[in-house]
Short mmCIF file of C-alpha atoms in Angstrom, two decimals:
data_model
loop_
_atom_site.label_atom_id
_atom_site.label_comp_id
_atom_site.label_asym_id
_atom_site.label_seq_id
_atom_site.Cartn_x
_atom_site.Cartn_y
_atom_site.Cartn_z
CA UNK A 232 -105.48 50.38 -31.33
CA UNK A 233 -102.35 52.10 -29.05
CA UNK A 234 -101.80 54.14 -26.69
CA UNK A 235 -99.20 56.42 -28.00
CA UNK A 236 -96.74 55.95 -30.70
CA UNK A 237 -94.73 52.12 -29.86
CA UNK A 238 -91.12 53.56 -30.51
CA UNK A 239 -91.88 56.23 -28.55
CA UNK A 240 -89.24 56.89 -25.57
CA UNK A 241 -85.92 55.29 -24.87
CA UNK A 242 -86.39 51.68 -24.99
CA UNK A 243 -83.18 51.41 -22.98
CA UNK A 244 -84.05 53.06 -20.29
CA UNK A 245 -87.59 51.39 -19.09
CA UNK A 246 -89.79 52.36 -16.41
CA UNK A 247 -88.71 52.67 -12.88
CA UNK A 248 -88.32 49.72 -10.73
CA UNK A 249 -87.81 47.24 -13.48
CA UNK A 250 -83.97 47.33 -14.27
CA UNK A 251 -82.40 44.78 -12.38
CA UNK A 252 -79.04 45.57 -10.74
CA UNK A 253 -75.86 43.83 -11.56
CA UNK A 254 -72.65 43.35 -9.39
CA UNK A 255 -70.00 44.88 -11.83
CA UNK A 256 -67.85 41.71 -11.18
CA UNK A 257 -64.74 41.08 -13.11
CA UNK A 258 -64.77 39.75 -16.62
CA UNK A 259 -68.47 40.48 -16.65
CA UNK A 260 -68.95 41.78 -19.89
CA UNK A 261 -71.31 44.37 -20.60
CA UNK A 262 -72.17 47.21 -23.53
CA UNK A 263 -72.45 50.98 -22.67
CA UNK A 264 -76.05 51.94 -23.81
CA UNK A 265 -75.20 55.31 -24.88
CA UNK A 266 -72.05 54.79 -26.86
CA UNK A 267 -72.10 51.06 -27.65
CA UNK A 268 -68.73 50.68 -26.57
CA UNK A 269 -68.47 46.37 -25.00
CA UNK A 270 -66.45 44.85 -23.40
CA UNK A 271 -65.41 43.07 -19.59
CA UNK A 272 -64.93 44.81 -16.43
CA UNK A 273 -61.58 44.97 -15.17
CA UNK A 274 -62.54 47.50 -12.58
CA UNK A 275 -65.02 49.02 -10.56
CA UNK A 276 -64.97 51.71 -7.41
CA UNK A 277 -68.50 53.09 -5.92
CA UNK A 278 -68.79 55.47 -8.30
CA UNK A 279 -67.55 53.96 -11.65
CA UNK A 280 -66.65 51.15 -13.85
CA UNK A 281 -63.84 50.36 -16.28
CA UNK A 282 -64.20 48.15 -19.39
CA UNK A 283 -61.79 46.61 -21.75
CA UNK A 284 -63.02 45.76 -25.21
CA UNK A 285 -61.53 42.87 -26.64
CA UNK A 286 -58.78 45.09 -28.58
CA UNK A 287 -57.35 45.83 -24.62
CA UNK A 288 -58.97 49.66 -24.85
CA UNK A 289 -60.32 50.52 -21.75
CA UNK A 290 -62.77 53.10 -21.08
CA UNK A 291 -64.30 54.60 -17.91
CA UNK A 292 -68.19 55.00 -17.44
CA UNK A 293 -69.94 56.10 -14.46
CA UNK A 294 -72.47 53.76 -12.32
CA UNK A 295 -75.64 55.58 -13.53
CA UNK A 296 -78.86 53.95 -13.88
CA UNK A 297 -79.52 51.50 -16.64
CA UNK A 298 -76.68 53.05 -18.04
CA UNK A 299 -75.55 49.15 -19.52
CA UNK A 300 -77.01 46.21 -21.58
CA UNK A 301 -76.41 43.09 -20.34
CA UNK A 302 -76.82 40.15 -23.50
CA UNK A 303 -78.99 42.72 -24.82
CA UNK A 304 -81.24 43.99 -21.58
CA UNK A 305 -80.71 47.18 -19.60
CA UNK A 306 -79.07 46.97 -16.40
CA UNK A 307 -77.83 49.33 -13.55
CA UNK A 308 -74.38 47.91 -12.42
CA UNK A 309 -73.22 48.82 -8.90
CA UNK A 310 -70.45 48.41 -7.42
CA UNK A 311 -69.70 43.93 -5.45
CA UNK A 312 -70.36 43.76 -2.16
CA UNK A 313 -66.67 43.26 -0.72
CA UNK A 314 -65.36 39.41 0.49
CA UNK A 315 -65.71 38.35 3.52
CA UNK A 316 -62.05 39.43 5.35
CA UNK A 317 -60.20 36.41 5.30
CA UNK A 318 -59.45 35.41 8.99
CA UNK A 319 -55.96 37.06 10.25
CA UNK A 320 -53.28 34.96 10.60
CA UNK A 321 -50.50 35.20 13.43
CA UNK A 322 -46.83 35.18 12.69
CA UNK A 323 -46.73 31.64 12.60
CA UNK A 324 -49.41 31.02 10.24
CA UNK A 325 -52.30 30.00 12.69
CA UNK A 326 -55.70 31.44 12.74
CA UNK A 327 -55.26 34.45 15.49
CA UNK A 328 -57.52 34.41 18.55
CA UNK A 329 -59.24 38.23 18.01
CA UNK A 330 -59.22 40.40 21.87
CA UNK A 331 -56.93 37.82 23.12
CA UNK A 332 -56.76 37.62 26.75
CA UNK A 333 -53.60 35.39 27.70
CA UNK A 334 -54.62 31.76 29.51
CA UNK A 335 -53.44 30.69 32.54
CA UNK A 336 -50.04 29.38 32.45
CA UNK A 337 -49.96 25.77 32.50
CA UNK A 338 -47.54 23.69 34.41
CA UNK A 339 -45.82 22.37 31.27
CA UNK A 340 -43.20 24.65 29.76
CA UNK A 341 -40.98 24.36 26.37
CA UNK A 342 -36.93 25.13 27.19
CA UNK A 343 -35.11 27.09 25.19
CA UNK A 344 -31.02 26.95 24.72
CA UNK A 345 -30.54 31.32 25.00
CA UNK A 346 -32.18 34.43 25.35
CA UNK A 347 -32.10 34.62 21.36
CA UNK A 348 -33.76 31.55 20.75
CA UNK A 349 -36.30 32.77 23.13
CA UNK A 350 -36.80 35.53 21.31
CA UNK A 351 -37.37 34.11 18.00
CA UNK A 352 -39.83 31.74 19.81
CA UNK A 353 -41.55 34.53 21.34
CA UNK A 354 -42.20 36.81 18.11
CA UNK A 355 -43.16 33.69 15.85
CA UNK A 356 -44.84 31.67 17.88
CA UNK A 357 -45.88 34.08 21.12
CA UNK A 358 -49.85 34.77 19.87
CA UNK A 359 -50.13 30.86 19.95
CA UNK A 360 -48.12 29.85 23.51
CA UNK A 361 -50.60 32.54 25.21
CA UNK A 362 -53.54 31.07 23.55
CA UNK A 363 -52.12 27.94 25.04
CA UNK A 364 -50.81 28.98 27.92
CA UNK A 365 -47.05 27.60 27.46
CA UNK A 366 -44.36 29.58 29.07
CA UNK A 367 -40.86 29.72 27.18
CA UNK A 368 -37.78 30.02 29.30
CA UNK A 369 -34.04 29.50 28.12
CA UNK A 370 -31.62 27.63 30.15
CA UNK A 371 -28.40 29.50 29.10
CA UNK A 372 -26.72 26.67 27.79
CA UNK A 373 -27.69 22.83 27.78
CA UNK A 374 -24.38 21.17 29.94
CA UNK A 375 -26.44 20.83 33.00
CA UNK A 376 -29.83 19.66 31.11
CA UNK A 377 -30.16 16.25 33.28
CA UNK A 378 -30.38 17.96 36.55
CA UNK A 379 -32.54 20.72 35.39
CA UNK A 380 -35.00 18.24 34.24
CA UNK A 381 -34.61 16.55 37.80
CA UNK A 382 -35.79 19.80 39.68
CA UNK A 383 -38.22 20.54 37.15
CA UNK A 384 -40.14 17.20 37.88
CA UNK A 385 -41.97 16.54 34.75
CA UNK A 386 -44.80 14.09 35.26
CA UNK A 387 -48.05 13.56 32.89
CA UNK A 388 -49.58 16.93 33.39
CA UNK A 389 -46.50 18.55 33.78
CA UNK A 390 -44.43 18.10 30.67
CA UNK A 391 -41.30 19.53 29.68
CA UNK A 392 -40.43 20.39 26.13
CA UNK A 393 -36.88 21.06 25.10
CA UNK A 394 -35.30 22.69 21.91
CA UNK A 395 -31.70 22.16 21.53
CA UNK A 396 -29.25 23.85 19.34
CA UNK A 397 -26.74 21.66 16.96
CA UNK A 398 -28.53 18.54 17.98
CA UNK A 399 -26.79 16.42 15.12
CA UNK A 400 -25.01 12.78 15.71
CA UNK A 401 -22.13 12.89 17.50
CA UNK A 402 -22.08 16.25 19.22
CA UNK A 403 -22.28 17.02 22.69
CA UNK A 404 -25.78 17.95 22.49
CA UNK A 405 -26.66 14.60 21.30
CA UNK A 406 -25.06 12.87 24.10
CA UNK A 407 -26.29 15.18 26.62
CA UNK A 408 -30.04 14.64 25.13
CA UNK A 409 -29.72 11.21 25.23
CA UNK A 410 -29.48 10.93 28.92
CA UNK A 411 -33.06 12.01 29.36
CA UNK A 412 -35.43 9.26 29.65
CA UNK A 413 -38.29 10.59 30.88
CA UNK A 414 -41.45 10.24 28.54
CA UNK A 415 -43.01 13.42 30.11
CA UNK A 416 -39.68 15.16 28.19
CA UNK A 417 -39.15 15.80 24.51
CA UNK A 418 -36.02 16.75 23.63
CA UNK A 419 -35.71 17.80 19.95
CA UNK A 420 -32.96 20.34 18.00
CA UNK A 421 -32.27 22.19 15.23
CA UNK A 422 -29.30 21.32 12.98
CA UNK A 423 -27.97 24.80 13.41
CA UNK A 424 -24.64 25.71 15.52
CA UNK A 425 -26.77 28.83 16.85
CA UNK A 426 -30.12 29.84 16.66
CA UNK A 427 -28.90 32.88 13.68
CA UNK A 428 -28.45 30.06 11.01
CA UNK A 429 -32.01 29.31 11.50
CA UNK A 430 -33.07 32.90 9.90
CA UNK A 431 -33.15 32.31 6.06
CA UNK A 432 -30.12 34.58 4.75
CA UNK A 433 -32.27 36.05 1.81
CA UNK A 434 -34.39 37.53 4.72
CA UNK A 435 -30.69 38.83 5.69
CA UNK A 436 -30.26 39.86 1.90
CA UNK A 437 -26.73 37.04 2.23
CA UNK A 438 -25.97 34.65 -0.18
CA UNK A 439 -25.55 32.21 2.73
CA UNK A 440 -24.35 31.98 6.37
CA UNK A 441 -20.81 31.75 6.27
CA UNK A 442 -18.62 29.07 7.67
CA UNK A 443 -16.82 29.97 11.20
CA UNK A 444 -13.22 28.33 11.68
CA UNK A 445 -13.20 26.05 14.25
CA UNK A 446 -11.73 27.96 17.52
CA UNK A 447 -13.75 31.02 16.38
CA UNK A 448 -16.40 32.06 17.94
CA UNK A 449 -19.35 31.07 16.24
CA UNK A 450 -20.87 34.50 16.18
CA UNK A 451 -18.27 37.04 15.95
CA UNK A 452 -16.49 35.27 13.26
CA UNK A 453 -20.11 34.96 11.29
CA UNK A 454 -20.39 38.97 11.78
CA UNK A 455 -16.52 39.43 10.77
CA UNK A 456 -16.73 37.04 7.66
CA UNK A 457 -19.87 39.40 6.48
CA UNK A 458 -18.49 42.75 7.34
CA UNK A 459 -20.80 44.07 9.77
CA UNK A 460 -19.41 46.35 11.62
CA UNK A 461 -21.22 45.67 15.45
CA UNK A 462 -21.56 43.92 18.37
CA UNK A 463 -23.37 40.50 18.73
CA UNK A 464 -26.06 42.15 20.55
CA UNK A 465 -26.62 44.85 18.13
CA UNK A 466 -26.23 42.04 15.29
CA UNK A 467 -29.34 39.78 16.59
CA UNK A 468 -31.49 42.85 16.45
CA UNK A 469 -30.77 43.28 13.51
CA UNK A 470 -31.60 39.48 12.20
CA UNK A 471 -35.05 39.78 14.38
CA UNK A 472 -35.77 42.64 13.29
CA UNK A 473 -35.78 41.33 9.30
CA UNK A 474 -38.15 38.10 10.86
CA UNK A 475 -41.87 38.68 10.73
CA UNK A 476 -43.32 35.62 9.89
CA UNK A 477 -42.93 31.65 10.06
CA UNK A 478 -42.15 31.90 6.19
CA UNK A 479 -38.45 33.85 7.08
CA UNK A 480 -37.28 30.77 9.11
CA UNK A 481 -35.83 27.28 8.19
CA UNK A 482 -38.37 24.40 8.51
CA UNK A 483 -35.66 22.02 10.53
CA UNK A 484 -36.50 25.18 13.37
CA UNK A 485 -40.21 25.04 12.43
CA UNK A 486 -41.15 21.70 12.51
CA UNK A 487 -39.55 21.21 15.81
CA UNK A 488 -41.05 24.51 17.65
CA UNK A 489 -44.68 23.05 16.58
CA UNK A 490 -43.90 19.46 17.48
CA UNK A 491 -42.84 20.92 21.32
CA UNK A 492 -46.16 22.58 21.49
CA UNK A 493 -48.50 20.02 20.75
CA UNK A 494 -46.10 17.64 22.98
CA UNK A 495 -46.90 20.31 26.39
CA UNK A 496 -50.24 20.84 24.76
CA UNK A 497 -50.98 17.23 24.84
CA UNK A 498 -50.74 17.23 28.68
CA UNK A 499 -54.49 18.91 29.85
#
């Protein structure tokens, strides 16, 4: 009444065409048809698998054909398709613009105190100001802020964004700030005597930024109270260079970087 004897052939390896294939995702757990062995992928390349039993044994098995049972049915694992690549962030943490070609500069600009704040603007924040189109310049100093607003000319599509250094009650900087009335101006600061402090000191590998005497110079008595042996200049490339992202800085520096942008973003 049969063709052919029933048990006949290898029962776990069925015809051609009719084992289904199987992403060897992880924790999948699966038995080796030849030796029995079970247990959950941990691994998988293109041309193999790796499975821990429930003892924590692992075992290697090549991706051959049917070469598994799956809840008891043959199946040919192979290999997940890979994610989808997560989009690349810039330094700051925004989604980056891929082949980038810089915007026209706007009128609106964002101030900066010093070249080193500029900087640090520039290699956090630079992928998103030429996405924008937001030119950074420093001013060398904020004593003569009112009349460099004045020749600036801010107006409604022409706003002027301004990050100040040690902008804490009761400092100069406070009082010079408050002299600009303008609503086409933001003035906002930092808590920080200089720019440096803003750099978290574990990216530094320093327990902390030291305290400066007063009639010291702020920076050569921070690079004398930590023993570096250098000039300023050589000691802010050495605190850029540890910076790579927006996670190395202080948030009172980040928050207020952001809030400038969308303030001369605001303006077209």
């Amino acid at each position: 009444m049969y063709e052919g004897d029933v048990l006949a052939g290898n029962w776990r390896r069925p015809g051609k065409g009719k084992i289904p294939k199987v992403p060897a995702e992880l924790d999948l757990v699966v038995e080796d048809a030849d030796s029995g062995f079970c247990g959950a992928v941990v691994a998988c390349d293109k041309e193999a698998v790796t499975l821990e039993d429930r003892f924590g044994k692992r075992r290697l098995f090549p991706l051959a054909p049917a070469a598994f049972l799956l809840e008891g049915r043959p199946v040919t694992l192979v290999r997940p398709a890979a994610a989808p690549a997560a989009p690349r962030r810039s330094a700051s943490g925004s989604i980056a613009v891929e082949g980038l070609r810089a915007r026209v500069a706007r009128e609106s600009r964002i101030y900066v105190e010093g070249v080193h704040d500029a900087a640090l603007v520039e290699k956090i924040w630079g992928h998103d100001l030429r996405v924008e189109g937001v030119v950074v310049e420093y001013l060398e100093g904020v004593d003569h802020l009112p009349a460099i607003v004045a020749e600036f000319g801010p107006e409604p599509r022409r706003r002027l964004g301004v990050l100040v250094d040690h902008l804490v009650p009761g400092s100069k900087e406070s009082r010079i700030a408050a002299e600009i009335t303008s609503p086409d101006v933001l003035v906002v600061g930092h808590p920080f005597v200089d720019i440096w402090e803003a750099v978290k000191p574990s990216v530094l590998r320093i327990p902390a930024w030291p305290a400066v005497p007063r009639g010291v110079p702020w920076k050569e008595g921070v690079i004398a109270a930590l023993g570096w042996r250098m000039e300023p200049a050589e000691a802010w490339r050495r605190i850029l260079g540890a910076v790579s992202t927006y996670a190395d800085l202080e948030p009172e520096l980040l928050g207020r970087v952001e809030e400038l942008i969308d303030f001369v973003t605001e303006a077209s």
